[in-house]
XYZ file of C-alpha atoms in Angstrom:
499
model
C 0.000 0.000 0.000
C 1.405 3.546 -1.105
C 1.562 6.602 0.946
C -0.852 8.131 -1.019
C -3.459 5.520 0.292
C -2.320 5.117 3.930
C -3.203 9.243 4.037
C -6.092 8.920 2.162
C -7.809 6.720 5.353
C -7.718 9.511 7.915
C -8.314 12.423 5.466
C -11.427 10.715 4.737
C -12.282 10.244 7.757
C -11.623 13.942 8.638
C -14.062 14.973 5.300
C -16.993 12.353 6.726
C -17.074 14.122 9.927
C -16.537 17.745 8.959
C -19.646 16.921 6.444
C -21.662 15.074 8.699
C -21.519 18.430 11.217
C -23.842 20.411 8.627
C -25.721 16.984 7.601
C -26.656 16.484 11.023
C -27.724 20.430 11.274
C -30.186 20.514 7.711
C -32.171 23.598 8.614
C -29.924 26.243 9.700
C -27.304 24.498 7.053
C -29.991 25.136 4.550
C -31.209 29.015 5.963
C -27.997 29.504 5.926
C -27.437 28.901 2.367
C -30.620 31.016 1.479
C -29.592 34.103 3.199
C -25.960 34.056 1.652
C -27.736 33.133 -1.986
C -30.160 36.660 -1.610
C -27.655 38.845 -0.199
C -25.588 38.258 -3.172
C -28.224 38.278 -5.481
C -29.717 41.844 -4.605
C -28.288 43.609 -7.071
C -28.323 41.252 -10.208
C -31.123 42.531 -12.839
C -33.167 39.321 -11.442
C -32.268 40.271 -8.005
C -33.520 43.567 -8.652
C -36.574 42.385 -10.597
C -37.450 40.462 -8.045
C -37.328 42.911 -5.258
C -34.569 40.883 -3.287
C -34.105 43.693 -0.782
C -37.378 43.190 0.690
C -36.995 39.608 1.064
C -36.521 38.348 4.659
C -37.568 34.344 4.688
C -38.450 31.412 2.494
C -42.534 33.092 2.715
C -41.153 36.664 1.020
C -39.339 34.294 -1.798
C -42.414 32.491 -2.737
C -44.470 35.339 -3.116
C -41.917 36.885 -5.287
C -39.654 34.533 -6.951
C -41.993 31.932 -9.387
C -41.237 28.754 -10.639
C -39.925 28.278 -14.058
C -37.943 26.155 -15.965
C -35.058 26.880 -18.558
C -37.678 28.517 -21.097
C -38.960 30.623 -17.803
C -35.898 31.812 -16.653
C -34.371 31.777 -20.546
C -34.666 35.899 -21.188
C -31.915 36.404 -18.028
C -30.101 33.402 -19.512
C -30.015 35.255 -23.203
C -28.124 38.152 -21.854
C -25.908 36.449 -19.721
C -24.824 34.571 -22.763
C -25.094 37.975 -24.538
C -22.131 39.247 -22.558
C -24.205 41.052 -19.671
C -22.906 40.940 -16.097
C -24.812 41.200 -12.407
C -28.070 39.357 -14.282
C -28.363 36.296 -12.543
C -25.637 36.327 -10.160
C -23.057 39.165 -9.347
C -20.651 39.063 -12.295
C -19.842 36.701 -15.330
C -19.911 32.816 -15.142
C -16.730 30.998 -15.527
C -18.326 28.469 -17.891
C -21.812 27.593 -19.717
C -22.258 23.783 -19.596
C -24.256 22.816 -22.812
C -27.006 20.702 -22.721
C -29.148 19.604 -25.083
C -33.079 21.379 -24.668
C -35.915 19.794 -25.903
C -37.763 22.928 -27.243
C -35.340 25.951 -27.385
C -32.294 23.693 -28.805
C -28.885 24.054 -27.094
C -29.471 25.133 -23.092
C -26.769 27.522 -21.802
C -26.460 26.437 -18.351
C -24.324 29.010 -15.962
C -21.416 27.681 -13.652
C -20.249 30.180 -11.362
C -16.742 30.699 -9.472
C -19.064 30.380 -6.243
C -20.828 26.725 -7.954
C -17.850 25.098 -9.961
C -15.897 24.074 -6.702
C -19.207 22.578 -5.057
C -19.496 20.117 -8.238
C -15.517 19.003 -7.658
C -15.739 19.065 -3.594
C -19.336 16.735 -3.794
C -17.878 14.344 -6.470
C -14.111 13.939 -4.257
C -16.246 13.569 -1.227
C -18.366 10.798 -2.431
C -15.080 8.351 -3.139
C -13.621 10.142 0.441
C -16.675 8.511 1.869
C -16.424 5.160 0.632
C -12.551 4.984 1.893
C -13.926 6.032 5.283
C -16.454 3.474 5.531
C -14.122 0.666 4.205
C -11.153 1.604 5.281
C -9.090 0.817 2.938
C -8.225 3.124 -0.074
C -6.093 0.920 -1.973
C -7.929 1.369 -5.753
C -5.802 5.060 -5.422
C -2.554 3.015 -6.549
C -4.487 1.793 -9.530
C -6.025 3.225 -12.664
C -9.369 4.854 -12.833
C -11.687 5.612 -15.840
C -14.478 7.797 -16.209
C -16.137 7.979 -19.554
C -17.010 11.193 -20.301
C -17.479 13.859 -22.777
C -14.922 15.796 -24.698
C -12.735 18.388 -22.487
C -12.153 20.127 -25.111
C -13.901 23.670 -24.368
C -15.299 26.336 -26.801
C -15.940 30.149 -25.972
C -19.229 32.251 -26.090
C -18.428 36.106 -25.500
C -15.856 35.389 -22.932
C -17.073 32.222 -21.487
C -16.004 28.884 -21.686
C -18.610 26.711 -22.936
C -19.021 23.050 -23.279
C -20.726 19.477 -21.077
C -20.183 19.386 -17.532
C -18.112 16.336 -17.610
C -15.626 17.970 -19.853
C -15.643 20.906 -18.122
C -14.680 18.881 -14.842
C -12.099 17.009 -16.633
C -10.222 20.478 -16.112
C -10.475 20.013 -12.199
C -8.918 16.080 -11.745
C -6.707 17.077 -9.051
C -2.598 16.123 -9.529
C -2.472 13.653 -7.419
C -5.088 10.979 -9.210
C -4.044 12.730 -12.992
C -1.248 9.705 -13.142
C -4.067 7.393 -12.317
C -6.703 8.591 -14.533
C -7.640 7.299 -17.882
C -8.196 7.676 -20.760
C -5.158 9.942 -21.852
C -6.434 13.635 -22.997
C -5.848 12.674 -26.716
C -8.534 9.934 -26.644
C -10.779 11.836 -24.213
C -10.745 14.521 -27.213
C -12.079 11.803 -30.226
C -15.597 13.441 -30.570
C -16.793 10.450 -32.601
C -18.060 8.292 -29.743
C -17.362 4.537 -31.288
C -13.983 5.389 -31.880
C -13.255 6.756 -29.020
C -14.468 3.607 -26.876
C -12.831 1.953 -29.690
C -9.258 3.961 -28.391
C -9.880 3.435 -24.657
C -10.589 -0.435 -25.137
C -6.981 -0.215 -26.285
C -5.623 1.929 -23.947
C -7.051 0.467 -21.116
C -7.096 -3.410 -21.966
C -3.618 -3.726 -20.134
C -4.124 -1.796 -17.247
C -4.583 -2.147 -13.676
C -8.472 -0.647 -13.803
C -10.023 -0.883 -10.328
C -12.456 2.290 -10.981
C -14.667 3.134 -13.563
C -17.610 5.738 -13.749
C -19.982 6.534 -16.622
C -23.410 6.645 -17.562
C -24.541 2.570 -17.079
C -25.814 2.172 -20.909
C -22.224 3.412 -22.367
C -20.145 1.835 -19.715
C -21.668 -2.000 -20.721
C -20.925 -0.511 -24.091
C -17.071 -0.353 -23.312
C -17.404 -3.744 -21.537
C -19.054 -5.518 -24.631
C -16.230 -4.250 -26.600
C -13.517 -6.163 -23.813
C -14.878 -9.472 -23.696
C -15.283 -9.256 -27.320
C -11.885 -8.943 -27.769
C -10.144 -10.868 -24.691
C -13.120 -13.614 -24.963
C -12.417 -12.752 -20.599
C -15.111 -11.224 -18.236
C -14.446 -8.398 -16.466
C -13.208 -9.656 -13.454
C -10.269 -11.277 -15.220
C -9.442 -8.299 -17.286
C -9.316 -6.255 -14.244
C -9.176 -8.562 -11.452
C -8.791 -5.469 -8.912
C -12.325 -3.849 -9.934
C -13.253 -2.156 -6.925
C -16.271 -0.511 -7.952
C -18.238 1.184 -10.170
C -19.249 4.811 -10.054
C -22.727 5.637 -12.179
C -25.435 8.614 -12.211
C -28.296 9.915 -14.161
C -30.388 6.924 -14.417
C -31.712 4.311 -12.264
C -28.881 1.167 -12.190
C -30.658 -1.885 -10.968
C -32.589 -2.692 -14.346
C -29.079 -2.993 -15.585
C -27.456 -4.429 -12.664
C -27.739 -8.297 -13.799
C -26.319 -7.436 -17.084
C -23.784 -5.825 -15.625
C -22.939 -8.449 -13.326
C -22.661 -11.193 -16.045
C -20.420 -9.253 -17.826
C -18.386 -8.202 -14.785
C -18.596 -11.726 -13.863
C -18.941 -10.931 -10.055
C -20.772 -8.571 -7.675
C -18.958 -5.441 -7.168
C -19.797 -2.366 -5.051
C -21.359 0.672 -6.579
C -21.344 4.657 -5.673
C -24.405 6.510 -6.786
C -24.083 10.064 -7.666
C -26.741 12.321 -8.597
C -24.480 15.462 -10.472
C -26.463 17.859 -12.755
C -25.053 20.742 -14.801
C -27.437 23.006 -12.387
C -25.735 21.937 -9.240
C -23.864 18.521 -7.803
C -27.109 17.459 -6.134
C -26.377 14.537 -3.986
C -24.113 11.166 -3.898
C -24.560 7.616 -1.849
C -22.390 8.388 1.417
C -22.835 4.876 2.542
C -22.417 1.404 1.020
C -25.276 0.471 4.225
C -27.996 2.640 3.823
C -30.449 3.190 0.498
C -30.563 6.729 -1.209
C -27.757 9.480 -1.485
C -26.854 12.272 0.993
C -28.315 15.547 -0.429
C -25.693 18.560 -0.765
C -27.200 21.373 1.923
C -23.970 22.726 1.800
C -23.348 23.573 -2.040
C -24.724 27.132 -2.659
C -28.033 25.204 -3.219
C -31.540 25.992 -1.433
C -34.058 23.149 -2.110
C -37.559 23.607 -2.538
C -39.848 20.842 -3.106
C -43.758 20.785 -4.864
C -45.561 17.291 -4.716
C -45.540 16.080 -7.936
C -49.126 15.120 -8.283
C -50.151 18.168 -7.701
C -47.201 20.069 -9.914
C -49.840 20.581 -12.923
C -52.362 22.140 -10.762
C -53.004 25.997 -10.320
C -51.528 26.501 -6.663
C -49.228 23.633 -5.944
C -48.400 23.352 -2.517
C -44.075 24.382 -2.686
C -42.416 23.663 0.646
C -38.602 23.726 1.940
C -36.855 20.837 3.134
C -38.399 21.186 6.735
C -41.821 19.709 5.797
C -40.878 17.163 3.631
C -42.280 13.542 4.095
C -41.055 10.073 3.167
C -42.853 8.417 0.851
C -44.178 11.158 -1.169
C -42.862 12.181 -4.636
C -41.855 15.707 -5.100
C -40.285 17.360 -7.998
C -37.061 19.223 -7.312
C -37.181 23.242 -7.355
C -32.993 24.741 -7.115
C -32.166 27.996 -6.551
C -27.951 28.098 -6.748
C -24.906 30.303 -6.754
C -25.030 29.872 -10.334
C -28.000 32.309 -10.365
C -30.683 29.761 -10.778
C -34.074 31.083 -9.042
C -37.080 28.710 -8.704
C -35.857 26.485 -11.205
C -37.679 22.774 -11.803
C -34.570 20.897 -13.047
C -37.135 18.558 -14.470
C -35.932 15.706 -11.731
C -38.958 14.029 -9.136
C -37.207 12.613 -5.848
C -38.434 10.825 -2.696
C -36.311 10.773 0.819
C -35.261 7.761 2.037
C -34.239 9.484 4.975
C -34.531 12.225 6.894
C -31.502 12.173 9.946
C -29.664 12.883 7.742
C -31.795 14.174 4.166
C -30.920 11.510 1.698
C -32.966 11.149 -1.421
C -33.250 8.776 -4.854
C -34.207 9.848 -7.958
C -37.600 8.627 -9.087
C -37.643 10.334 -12.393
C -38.468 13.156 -14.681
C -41.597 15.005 -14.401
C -42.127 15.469 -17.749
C -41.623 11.637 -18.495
C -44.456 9.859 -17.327
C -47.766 7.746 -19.143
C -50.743 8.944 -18.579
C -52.542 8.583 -22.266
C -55.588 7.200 -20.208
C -55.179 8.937 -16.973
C -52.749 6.401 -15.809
C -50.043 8.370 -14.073
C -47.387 6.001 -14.670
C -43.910 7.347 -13.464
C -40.543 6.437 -14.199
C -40.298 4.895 -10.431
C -42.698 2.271 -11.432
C -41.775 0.954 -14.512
C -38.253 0.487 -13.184
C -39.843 -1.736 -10.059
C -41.729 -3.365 -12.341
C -39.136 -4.524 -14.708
C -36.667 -5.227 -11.845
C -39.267 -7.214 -10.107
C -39.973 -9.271 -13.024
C -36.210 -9.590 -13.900
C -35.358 -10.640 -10.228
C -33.973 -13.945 -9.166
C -33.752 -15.204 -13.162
C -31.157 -15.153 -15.320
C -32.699 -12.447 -17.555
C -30.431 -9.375 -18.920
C -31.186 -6.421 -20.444
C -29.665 -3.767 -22.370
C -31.564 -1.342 -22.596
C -36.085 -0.040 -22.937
C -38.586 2.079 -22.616
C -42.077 2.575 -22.840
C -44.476 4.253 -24.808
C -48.642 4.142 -24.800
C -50.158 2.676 -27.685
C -53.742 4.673 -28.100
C -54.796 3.301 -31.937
C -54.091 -0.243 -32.279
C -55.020 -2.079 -35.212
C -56.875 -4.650 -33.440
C -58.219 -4.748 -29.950
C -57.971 -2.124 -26.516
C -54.966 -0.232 -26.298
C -51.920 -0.825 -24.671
C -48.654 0.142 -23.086
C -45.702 -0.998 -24.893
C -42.244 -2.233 -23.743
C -39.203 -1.619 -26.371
C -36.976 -3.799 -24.657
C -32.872 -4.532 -25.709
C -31.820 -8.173 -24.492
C -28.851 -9.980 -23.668
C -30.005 -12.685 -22.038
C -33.983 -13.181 -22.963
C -36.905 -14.984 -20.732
C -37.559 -18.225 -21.762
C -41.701 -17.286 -22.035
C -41.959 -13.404 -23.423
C -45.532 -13.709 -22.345
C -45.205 -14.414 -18.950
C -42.369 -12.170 -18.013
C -45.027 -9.800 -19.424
C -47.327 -10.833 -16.949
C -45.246 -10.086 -14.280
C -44.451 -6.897 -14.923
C -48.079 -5.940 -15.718
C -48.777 -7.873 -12.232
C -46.187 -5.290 -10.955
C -47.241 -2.276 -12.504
C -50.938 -2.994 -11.377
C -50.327 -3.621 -8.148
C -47.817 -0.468 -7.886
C -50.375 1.291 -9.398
C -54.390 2.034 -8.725
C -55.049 4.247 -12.228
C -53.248 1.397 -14.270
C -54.717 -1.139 -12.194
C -58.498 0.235 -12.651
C -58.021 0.830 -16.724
C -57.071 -3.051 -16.897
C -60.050 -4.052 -14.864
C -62.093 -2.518 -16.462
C -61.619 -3.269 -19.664
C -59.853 0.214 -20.888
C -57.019 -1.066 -21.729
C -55.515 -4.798 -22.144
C -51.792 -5.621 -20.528
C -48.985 -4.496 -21.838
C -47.237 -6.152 -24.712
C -43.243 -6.178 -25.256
C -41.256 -5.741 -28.550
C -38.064 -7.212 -28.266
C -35.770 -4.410 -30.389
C -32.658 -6.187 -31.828
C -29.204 -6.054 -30.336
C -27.556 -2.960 -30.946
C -31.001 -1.211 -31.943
C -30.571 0.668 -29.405
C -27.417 2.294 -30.206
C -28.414 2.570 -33.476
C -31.560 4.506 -32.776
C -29.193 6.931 -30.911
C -26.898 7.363 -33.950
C -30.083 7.787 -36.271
C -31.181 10.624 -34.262
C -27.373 12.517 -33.477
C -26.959 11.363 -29.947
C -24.882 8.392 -30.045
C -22.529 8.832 -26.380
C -21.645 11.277 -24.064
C -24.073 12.154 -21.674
C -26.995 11.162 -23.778
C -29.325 8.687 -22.319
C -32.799 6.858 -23.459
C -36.053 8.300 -21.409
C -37.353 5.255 -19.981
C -41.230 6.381 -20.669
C -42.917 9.112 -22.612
C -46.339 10.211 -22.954
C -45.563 10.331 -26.565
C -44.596 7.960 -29.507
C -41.761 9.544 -30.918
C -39.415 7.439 -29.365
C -41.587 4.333 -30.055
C -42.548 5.031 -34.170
C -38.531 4.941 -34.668
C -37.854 2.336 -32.853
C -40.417 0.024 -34.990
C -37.495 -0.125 -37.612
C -35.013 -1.588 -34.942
C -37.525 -4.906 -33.809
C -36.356 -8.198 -33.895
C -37.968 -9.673 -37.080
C -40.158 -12.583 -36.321
């Protein structure tokens, strides 16, 4: 064991504590964090707008500051991309992380000096815990991987601009750059294929024992190794600590992962956004991931079944519940102000706040007045997937309101490895799943609205090849696991298995 890991141990033991002090405070960590983000706000254009000097407590914000989304809050965003200073938040941004908007095109997303050390501090912390808890920090002595997007940065009037993950790339501290792959050359291939084309070579030799990416394009880079060693996982790497994932739920994925890994591992949730680092998984015991109170963020929370009404109810973190689904509201040192990142949550805790992600508001089925969220199609399909052999690539799920023949339907698009021996009944179980997770869906199928759902198996690869068809093969880019909508679902028709 090195140096560098004997000092991780108590350094992360020094970071656990010093973290759990404002965990283990939430509300004054959290008032604390909303008086510092007004005072600096008052004299921004929205700050002024928004008549920040005469606000006092969370009660003065609501009546003043609405929520929006990035097409709300997109005029202030224009002339901060413009050039303008003191808009959002007192100065310039350092950097504009792009992301991809699903009306208005590009999104412009601002990182502050005040925000971009709260997105490298949240994402140290969460390995810093995991040493603490195990004790041993030995994977610092080998190589780590985390597949990301290009670091490669452009510039809009003065400002840096480009993904988060690239952006971050800039921030790998010294002492883990000798450790990290892939090298800045390959991390630079925009074409995606080739690039986890050049890091199945780079890597194939190495002493990996961490790797972090979105699930769906890490199995990708895994495919591609036991393709070419004919070796799982495991024997490539046979030090494979863990694996570090965020931005979807992992455990449809997890036996697929597992068979190619060819053991269990350990695995560190994170929950980063370009708005704000949100939360990671502080404990390898407990479910859900510590949210950040201490990152320039004040949380607000609206319950998402009533988020489409005309007076939701919008709370702070002190009257949250467990059990209930709320959609997340951020305002940040970034300048964000009431802003629904799109993301519903539910605590799994509350000494200390930890949360999971239980979807996206907008992505939900409710053709027939359903309400089908994200949460339940992922229990469903995990519960039907559960103690079998079954693996699966990738789905998603998309209502089916004009059959040809018979009721409608919901149906499955499903990518997989290792396929149930009887499509219908693993069909049945996850409509058992869904129905009994669900009253609306539940009611429509008793009463003869609609009939159970119905799975088309898409062909291996289809997948991927749907994402190239469309321009958003890699990166960050993932599938939305349901839609109210058949866009998704009329392209992926030309990627079935042919019967």
């Amino acid at each position: 064991m090195s140096i560098k890991s004997l000092l991780a141990i108590p350094f992360a033991k020094i970071v656990a504590k010093n973290v759990y002090q404002w965990a283990n405070n939430p509300h004054k960590t959290q008032e604390k964090v909303f008086q510092y983000l007004v005072k600096n706000a008052r004299k921004t254009q929205f700050g002024i707008d928004h008549d920040f000097e005469n606000i006092h407590n969370y009660e003065d914000f609501k009546k003043k500051v609405p929520v929006v989304d990035y097409e709300g809050l997109k005029p202030y965003v224009d002339k901060v991309v413009s050039g303008e200073a003191d808009v959002l938040w007192k100065g310039k941004p350092l950097y504009f992380a792009k992301t991809s908007g699903t009306t208005s095109g590009a999104k412009y997303i601002p990182i502050t000096k005040e925000s971009m050390p709260t997105h490298i501090s949240a994402a140290r912390n969460a390995l810093l815990f995991y040493i603490a808890e195990k004790n041993d920090a030995s994977f610092v002595d080998g190589k780590m991987i985390f597949l990301q997007g290009s670091p490669v940065l452009q510039e809009k009037n003065g400002v840096k601009l480009g993904r988060l993950s690239g952006i971050v790339a800039h921030y790998v501290p010294n002492y883990l750059q000798k450790n990290r792959l892939p090298s800045w050359e390959t991390n630079c291939i925009e074409d995606w294929e080739s690039k986890v084309n050049a890091i199945v070579e780079e890597t194939i030799h190495e002493d990996m024992r961490v790797i972090s990416g979105i699930p769906s394009w890490v199995q990708m880079y895994f495919e591609k190794l036991v393709e070419k060693t004919k070796k799982p996982i495991s024997e490539i790497f046979p030090n494979f600590h863990f694996f570090i994932y965020g931005g979807v739920n992992f455990e449809p994925y997890k036996n697929k992962f597992e068979s190619l890994i060819g053991k269990k591992i350990e695995y560190i949730e994170l929950y980063p956004a370009s708005e704000g680092f949100i939360a990671y998984q502080d404990s390898q015991k407990t479910k859900g991931m510590l949210l950040q109170l201490n990152s320039g963020i004040f949380y607000e929370f609206i319950p998402a079944n009533e988020f489409f009404t005309e007076n939701p109810t919008r709370i702070s973190l002190k009257d949250v519940k467990m059990g209930e689904n709320y959609v997340l509201i951020l305002n940040t040192s970034a300048g964000l102000w009431g802003y629904n990142i799109g993301d519903t949550v539910e605590f799994t805790s509350l000494k200390p706040y930890r949360i999971k992600v239980t979807g996206r508001i907008k992505h939900f089925i409710s053709a027939f007045g359903e309400h089908v969220i994200g949460k339940e199609v992922e229990k469903a399909l995990n519960d039907a997937i559960s103690g079998t052999k079954i693996t699966i690539s990738e789905f998603t799920v998309a209502p089916q309101v004009n059959p040809k023949s018979g009721l409608p339907y919901h149906e499955w698009f499903i990518e997989f490895e290792n396929e149930p021996e009887n499509l219908e009944d693993f069909a049945s179980k996850i409509d058992a799943s869904m129905q009994a997770q669900n009253i609306y869906y539940f009611d429509l199928i008793e009463g003869k609205v609609l009939r159970p759902l119905v799975i088309r198996k898409v062909k291996k690869g289809g997948f991927h090849e749907y994402m190239k068809s469309i321009g958003k093969f890699g990166g960050q880019n993932k599938i939305p696991q349901l839609a109210d909508h058949r866009k998704i679902a009329d392209v992926l028709e030309y990627f079935l298995v042919e019967n």
